[in-house]
mmCIF file of N, CA, C and O in Angstrom:
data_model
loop_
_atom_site.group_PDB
_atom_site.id
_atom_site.type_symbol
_atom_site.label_atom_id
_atom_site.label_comp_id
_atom_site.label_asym_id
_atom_site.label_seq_id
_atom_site.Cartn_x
_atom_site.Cartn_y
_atom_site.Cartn_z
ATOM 1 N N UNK A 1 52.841 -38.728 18.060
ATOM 2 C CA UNK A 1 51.819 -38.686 17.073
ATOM 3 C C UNK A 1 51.184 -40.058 16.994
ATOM 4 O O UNK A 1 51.824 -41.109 16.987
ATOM 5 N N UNK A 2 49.816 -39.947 16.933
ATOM 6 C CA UNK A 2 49.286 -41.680 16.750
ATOM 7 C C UNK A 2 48.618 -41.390 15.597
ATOM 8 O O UNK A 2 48.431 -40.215 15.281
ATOM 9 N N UNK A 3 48.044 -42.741 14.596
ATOM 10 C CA UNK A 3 47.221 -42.541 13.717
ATOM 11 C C UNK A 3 46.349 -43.759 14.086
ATOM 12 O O UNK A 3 46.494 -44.499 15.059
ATOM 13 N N UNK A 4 45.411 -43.819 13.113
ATOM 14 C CA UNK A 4 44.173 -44.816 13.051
ATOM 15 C C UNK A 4 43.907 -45.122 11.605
ATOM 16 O O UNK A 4 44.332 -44.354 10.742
ATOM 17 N N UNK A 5 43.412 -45.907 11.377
ATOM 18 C CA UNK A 5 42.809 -46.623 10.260
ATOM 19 C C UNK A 5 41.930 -45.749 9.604
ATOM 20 O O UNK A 5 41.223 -45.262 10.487
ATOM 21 N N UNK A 6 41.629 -45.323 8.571
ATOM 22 C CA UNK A 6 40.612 -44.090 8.185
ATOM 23 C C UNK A 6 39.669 -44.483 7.706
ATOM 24 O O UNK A 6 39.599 -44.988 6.586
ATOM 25 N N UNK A 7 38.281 -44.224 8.908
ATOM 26 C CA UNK A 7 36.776 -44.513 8.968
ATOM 27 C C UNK A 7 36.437 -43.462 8.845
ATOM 28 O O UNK A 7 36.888 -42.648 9.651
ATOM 29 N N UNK A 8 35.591 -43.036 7.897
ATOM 30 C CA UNK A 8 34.789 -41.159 7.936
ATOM 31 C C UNK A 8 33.678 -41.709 8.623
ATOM 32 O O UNK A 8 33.042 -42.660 8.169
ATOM 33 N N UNK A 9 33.384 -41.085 9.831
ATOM 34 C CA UNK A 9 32.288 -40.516 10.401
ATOM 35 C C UNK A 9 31.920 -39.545 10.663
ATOM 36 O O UNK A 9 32.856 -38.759 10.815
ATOM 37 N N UNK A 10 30.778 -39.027 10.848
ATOM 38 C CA UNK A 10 30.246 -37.480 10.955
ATOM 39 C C UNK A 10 31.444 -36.854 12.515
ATOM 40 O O UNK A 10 31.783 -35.680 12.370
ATOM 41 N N UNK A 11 31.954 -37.482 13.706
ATOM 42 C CA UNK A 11 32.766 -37.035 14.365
ATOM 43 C C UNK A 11 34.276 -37.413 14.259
ATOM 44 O O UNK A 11 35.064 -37.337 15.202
ATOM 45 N N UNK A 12 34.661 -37.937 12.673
ATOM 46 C CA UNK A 12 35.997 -38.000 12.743
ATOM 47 C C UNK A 12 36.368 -36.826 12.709
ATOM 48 O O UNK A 12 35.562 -36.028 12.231
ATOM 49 N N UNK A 13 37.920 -36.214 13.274
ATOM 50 C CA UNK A 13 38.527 -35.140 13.542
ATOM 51 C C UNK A 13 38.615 -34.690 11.571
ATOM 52 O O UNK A 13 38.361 -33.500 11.382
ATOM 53 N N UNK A 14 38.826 -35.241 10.683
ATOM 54 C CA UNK A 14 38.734 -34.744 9.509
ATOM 55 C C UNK A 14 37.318 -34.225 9.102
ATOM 56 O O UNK A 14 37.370 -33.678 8.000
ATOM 57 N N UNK A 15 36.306 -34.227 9.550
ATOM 58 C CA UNK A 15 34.934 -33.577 9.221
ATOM 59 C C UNK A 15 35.412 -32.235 10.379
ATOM 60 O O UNK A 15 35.578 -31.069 10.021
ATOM 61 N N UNK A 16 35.529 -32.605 11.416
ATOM 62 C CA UNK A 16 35.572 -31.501 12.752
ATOM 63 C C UNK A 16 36.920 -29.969 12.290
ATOM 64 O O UNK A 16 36.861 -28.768 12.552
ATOM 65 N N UNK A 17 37.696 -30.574 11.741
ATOM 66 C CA UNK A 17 38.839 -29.652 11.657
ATOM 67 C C UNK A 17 38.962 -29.259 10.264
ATOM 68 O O UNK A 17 39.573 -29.884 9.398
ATOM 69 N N UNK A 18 38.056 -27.696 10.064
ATOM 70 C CA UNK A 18 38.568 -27.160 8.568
ATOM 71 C C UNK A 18 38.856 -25.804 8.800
ATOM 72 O O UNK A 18 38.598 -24.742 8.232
ATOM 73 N N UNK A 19 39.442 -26.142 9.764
ATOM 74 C CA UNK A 19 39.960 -24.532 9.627
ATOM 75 C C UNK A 19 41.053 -24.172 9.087
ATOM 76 O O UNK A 19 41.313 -22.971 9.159
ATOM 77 N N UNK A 20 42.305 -25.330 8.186
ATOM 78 C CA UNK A 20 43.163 -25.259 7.624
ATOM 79 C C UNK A 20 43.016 -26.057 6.324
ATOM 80 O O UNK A 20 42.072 -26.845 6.268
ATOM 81 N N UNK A 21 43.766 -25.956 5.365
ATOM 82 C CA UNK A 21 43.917 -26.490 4.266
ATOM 83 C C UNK A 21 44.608 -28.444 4.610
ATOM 84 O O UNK A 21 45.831 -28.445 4.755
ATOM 85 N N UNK A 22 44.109 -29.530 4.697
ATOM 86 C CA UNK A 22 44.601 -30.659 4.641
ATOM 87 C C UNK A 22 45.238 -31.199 4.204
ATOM 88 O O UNK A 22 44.983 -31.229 3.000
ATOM 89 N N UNK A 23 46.367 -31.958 4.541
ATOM 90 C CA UNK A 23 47.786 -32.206 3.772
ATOM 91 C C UNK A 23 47.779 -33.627 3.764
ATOM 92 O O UNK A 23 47.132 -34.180 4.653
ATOM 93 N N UNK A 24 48.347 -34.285 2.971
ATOM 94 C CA UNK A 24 48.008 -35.223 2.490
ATOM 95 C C UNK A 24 49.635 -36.161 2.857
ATOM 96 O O UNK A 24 50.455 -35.421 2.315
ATOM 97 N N UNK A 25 50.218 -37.022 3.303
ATOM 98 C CA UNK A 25 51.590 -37.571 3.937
ATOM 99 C C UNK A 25 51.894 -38.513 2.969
ATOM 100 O O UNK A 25 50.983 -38.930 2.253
ATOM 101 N N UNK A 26 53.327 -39.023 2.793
ATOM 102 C CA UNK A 26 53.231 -40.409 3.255
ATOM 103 C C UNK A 26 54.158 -41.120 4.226
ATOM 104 O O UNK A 26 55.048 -40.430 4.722
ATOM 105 N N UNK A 27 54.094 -42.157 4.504
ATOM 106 C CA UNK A 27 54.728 -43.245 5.918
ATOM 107 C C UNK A 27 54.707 -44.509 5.352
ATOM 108 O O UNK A 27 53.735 -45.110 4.894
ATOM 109 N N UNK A 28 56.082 -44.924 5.437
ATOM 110 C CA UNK A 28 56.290 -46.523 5.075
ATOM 111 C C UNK A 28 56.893 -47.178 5.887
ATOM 112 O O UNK A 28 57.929 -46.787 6.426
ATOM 113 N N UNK A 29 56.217 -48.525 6.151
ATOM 114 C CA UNK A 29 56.929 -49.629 7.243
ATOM 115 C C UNK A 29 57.103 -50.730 6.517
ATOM 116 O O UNK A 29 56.420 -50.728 5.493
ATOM 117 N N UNK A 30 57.828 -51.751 6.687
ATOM 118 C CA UNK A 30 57.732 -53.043 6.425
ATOM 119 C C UNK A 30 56.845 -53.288 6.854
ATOM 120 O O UNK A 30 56.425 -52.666 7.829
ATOM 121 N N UNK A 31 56.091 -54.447 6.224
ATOM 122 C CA UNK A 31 55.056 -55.119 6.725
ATOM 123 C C UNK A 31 55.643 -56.196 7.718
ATOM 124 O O UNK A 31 54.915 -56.233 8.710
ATOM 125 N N UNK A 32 56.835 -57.206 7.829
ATOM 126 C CA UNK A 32 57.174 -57.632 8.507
ATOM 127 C C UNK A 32 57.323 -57.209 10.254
ATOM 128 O O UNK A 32 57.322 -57.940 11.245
ATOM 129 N N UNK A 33 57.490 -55.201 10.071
ATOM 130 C CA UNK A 33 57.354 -54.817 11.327
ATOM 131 C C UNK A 33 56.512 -54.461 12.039
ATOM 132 O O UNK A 33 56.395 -54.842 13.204
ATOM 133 N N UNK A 34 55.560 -53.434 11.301
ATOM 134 C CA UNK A 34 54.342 -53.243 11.372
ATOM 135 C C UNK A 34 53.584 -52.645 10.125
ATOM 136 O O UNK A 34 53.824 -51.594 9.531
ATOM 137 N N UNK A 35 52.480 -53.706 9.850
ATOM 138 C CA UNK A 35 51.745 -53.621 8.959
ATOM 139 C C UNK A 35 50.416 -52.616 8.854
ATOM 140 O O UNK A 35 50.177 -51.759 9.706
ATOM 141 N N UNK A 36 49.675 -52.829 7.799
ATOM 142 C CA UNK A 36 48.483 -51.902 7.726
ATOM 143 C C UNK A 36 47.682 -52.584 8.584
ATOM 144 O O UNK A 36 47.167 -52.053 9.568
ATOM 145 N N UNK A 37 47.497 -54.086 8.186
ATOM 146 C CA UNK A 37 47.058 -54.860 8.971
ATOM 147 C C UNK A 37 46.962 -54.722 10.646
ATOM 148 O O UNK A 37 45.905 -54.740 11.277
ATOM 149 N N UNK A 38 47.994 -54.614 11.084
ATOM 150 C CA UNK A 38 48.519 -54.286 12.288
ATOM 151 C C UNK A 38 47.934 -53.269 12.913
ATOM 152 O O UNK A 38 47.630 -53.315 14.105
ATOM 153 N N UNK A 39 47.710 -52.166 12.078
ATOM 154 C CA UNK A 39 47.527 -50.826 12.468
ATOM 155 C C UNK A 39 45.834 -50.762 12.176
ATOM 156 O O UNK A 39 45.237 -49.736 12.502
ATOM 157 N N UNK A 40 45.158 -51.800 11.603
ATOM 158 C CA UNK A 40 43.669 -52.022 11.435
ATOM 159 C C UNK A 40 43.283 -52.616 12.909
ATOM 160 O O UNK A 40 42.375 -52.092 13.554
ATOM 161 N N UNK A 41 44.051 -53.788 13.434
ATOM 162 C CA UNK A 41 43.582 -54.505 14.287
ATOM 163 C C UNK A 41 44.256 -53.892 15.908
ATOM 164 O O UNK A 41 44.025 -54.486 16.961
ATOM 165 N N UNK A 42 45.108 -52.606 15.824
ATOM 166 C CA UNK A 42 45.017 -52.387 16.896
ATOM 167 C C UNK A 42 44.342 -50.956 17.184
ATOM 168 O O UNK A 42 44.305 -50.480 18.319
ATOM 169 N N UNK A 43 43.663 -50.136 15.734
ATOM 170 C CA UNK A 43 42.825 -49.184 15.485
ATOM 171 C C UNK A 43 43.789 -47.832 15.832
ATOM 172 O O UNK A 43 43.500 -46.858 15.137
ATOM 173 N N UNK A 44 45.076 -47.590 16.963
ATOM 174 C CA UNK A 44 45.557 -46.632 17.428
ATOM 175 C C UNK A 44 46.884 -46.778 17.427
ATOM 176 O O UNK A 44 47.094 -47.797 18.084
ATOM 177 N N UNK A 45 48.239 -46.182 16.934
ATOM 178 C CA UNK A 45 49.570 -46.543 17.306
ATOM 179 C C UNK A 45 50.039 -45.745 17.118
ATOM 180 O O UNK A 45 49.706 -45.112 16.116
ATOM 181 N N UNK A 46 51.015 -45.305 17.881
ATOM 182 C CA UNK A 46 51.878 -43.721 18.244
ATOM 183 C C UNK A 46 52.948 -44.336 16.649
ATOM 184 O O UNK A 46 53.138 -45.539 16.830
ATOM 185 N N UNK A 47 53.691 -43.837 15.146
ATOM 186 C CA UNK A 47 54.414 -43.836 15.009
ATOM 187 C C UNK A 47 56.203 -43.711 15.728
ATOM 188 O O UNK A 47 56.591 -42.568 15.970
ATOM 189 N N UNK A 48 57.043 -44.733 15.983
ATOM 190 C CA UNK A 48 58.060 -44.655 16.931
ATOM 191 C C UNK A 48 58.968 -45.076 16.174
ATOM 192 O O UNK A 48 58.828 -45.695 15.119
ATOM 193 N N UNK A 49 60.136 -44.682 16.805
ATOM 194 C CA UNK A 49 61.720 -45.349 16.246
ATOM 195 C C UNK A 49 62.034 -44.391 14.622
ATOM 196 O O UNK A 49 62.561 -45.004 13.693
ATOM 197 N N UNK A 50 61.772 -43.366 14.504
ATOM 198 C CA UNK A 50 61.962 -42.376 13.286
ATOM 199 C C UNK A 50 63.320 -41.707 13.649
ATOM 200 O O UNK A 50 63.306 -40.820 14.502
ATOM 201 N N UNK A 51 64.767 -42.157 12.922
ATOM 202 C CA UNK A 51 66.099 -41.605 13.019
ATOM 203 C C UNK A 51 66.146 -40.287 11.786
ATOM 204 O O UNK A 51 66.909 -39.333 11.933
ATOM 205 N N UNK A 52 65.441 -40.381 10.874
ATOM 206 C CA UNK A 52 65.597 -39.634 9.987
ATOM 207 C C UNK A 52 65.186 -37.982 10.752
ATOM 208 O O UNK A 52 64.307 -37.733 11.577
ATOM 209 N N UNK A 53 66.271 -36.980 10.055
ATOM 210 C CA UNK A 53 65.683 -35.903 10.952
ATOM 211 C C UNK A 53 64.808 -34.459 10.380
ATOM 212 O O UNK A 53 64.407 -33.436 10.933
ATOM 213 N N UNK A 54 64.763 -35.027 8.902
ATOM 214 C CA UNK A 54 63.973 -34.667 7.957
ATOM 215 C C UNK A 54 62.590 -34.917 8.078
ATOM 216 O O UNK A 54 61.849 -33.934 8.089
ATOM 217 N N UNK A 55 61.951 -36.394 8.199
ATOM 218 C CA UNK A 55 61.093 -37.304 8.347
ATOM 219 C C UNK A 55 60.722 -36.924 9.828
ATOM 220 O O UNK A 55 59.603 -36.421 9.926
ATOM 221 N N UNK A 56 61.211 -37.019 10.642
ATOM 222 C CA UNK A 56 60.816 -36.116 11.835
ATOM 223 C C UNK A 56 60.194 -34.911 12.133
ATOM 224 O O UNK A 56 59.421 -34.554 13.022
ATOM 225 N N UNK A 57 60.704 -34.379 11.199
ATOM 226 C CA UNK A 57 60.387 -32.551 10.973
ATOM 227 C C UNK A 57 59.008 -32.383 10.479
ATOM 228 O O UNK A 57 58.093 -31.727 10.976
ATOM 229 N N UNK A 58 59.041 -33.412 8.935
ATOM 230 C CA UNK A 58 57.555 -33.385 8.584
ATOM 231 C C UNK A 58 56.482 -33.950 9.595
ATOM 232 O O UNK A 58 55.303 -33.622 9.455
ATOM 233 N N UNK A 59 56.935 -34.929 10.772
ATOM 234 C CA UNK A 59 55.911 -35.891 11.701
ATOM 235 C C UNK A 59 54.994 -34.166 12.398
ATOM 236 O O UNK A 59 53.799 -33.943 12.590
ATOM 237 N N UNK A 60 56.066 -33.390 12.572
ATOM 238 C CA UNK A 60 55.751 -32.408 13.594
ATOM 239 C C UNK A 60 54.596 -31.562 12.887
ATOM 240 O O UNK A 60 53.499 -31.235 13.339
ATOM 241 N N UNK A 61 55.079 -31.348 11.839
ATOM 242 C CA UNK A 61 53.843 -30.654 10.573
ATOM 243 C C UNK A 61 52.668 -31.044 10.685
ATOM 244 O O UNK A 61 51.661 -30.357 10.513
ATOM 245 N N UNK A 62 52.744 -32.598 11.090
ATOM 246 C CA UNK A 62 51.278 -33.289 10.485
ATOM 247 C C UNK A 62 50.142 -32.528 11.716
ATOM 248 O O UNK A 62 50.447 -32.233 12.871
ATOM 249 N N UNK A 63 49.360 -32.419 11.330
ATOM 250 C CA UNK A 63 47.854 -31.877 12.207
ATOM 251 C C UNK A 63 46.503 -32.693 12.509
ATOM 252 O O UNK A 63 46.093 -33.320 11.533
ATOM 253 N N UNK A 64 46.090 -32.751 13.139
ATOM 254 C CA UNK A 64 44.833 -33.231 13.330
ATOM 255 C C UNK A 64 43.891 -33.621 12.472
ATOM 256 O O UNK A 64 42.833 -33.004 12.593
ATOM 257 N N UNK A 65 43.936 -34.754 11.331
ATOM 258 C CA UNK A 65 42.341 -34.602 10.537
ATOM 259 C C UNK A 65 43.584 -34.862 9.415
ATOM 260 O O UNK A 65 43.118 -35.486 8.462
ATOM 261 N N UNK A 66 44.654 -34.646 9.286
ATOM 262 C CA UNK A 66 45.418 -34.851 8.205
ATOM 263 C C UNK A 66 45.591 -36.412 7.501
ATOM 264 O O UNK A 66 45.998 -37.288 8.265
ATOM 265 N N UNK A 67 45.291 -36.808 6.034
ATOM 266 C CA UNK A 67 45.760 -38.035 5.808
ATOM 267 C C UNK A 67 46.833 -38.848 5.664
ATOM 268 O O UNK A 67 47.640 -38.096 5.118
ATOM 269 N N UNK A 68 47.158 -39.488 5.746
ATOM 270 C CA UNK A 68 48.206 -40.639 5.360
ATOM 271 C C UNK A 68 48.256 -41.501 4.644
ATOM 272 O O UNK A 68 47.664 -42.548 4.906
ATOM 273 N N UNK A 69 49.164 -41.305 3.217
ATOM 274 C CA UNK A 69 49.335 -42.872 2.705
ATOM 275 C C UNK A 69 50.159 -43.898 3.264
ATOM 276 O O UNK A 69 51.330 -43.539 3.390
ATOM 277 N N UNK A 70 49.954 -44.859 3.573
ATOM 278 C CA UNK A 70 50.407 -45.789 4.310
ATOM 279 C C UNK A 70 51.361 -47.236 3.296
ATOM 280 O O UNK A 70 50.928 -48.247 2.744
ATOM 281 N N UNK A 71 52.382 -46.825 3.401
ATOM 282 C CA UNK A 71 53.101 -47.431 2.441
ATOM 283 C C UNK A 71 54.035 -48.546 2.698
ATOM 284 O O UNK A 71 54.947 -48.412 3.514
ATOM 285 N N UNK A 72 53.793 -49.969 1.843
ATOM 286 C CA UNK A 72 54.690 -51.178 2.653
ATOM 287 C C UNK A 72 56.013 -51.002 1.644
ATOM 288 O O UNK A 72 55.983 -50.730 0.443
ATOM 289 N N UNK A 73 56.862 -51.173 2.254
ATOM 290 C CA UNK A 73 57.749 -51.194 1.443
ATOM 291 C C UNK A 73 58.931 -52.360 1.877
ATOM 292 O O UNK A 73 59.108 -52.636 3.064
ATOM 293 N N UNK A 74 59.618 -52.929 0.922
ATOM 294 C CA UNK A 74 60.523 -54.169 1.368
ATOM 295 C C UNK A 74 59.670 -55.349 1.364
ATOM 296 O O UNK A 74 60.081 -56.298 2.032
ATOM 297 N N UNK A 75 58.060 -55.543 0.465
ATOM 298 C CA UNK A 75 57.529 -56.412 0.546
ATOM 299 C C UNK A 75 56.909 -57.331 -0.212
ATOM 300 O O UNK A 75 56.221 -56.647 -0.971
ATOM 301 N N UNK A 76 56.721 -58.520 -0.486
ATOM 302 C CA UNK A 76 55.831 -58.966 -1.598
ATOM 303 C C UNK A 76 55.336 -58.005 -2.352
ATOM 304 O O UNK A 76 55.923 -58.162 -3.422
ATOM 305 N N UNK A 77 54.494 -56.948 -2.482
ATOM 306 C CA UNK A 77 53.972 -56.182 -3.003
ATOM 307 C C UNK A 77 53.959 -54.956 -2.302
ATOM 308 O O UNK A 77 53.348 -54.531 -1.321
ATOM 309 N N UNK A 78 55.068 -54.366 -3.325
ATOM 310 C CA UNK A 78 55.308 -53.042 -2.549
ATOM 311 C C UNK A 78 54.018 -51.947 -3.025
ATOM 312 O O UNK A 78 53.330 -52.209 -4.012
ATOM 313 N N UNK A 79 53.725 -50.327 -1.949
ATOM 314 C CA UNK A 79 52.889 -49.905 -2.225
ATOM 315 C C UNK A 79 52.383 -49.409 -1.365
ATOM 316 O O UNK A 79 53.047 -49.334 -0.330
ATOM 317 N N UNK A 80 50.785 -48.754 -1.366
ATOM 318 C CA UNK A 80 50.717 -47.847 -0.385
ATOM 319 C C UNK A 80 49.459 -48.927 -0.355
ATOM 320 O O UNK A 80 48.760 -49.169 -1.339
ATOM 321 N N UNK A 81 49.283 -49.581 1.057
ATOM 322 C CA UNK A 81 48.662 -50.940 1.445
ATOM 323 C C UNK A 81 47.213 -50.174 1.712
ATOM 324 O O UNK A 81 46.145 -50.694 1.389
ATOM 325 N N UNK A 82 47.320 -48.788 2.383
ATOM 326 C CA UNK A 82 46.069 -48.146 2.812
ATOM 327 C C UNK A 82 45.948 -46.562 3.433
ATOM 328 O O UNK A 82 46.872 -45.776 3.641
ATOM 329 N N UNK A 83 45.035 -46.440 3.573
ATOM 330 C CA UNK A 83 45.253 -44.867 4.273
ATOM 331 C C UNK A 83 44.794 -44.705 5.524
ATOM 332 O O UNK A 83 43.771 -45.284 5.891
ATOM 333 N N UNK A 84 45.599 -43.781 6.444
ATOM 334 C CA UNK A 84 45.469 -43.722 7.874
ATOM 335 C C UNK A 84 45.275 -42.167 7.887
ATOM 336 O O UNK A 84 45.325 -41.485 6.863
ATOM 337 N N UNK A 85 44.972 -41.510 9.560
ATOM 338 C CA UNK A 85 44.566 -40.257 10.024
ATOM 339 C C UNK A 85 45.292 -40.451 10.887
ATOM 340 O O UNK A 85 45.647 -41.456 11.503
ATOM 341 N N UNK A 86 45.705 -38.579 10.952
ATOM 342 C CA UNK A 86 46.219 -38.005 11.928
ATOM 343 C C UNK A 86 45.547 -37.938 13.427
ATOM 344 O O UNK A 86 45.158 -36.770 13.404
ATOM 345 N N UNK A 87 45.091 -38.539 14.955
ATOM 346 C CA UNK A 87 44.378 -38.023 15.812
ATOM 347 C C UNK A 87 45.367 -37.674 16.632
ATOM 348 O O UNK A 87 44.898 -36.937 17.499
ATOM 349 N N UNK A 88 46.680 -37.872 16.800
ATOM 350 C CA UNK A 88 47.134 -36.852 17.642
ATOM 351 C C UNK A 88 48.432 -36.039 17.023
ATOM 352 O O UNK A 88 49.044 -36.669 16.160
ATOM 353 N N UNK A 89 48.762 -35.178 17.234
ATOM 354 C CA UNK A 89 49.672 -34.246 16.604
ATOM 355 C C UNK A 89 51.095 -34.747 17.896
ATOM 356 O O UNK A 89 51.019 -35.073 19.081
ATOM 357 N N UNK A 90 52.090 -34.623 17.105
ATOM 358 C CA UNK A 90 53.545 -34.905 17.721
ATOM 359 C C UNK A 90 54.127 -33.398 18.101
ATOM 360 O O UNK A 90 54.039 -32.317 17.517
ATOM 361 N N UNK A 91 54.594 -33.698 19.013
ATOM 362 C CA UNK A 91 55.482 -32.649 19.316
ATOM 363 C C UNK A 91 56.987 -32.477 19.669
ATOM 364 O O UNK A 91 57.447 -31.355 19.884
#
């Protein structure tokens, strides 16, 4: 599964995909490991290293066009730093 930084444009996959009801996540990293920041300046990053097998289960759920709160946690200011999109679905 990768996400991106969430820019609405007339061809983001969230305008393109309504053929289902949109679900709304959330995902927390340290910022020390990888940040929002991080995930702004490299625009694309597969989520990796998920042991939980719960948290896994939901990765598989997520769909195309779906949002993400993006949550730091363990940090100066804990919280949900920003919101990201679903562009590829995990399997």
């Amino acid at each position: 599964m990768t996400y991106r930084s969430r820019k609405p444009t007339l061809d983001s996959p969230s305008i393109l995909v309504k053929l289902r009801a949109m679900k709304y996540w959330l995902m927390k990293s340290e910022p020390d490991v990888f940040s929002i920041d991080d995930l702004k300046s490299k625009k694309k990053e597969p989520w990796t290293g998920v042991r939980n097998y719960q948290a896994r289960n939901f990765m598989k759920e997520m769909k195309l066009g779906d949002q993400v709160l993006f949550y730091h946690s363990n940090a100066e200011v804990i919280g949900v730093a920003g919101v990201m999109e679903v562009v590829k679905e995990g399997h």
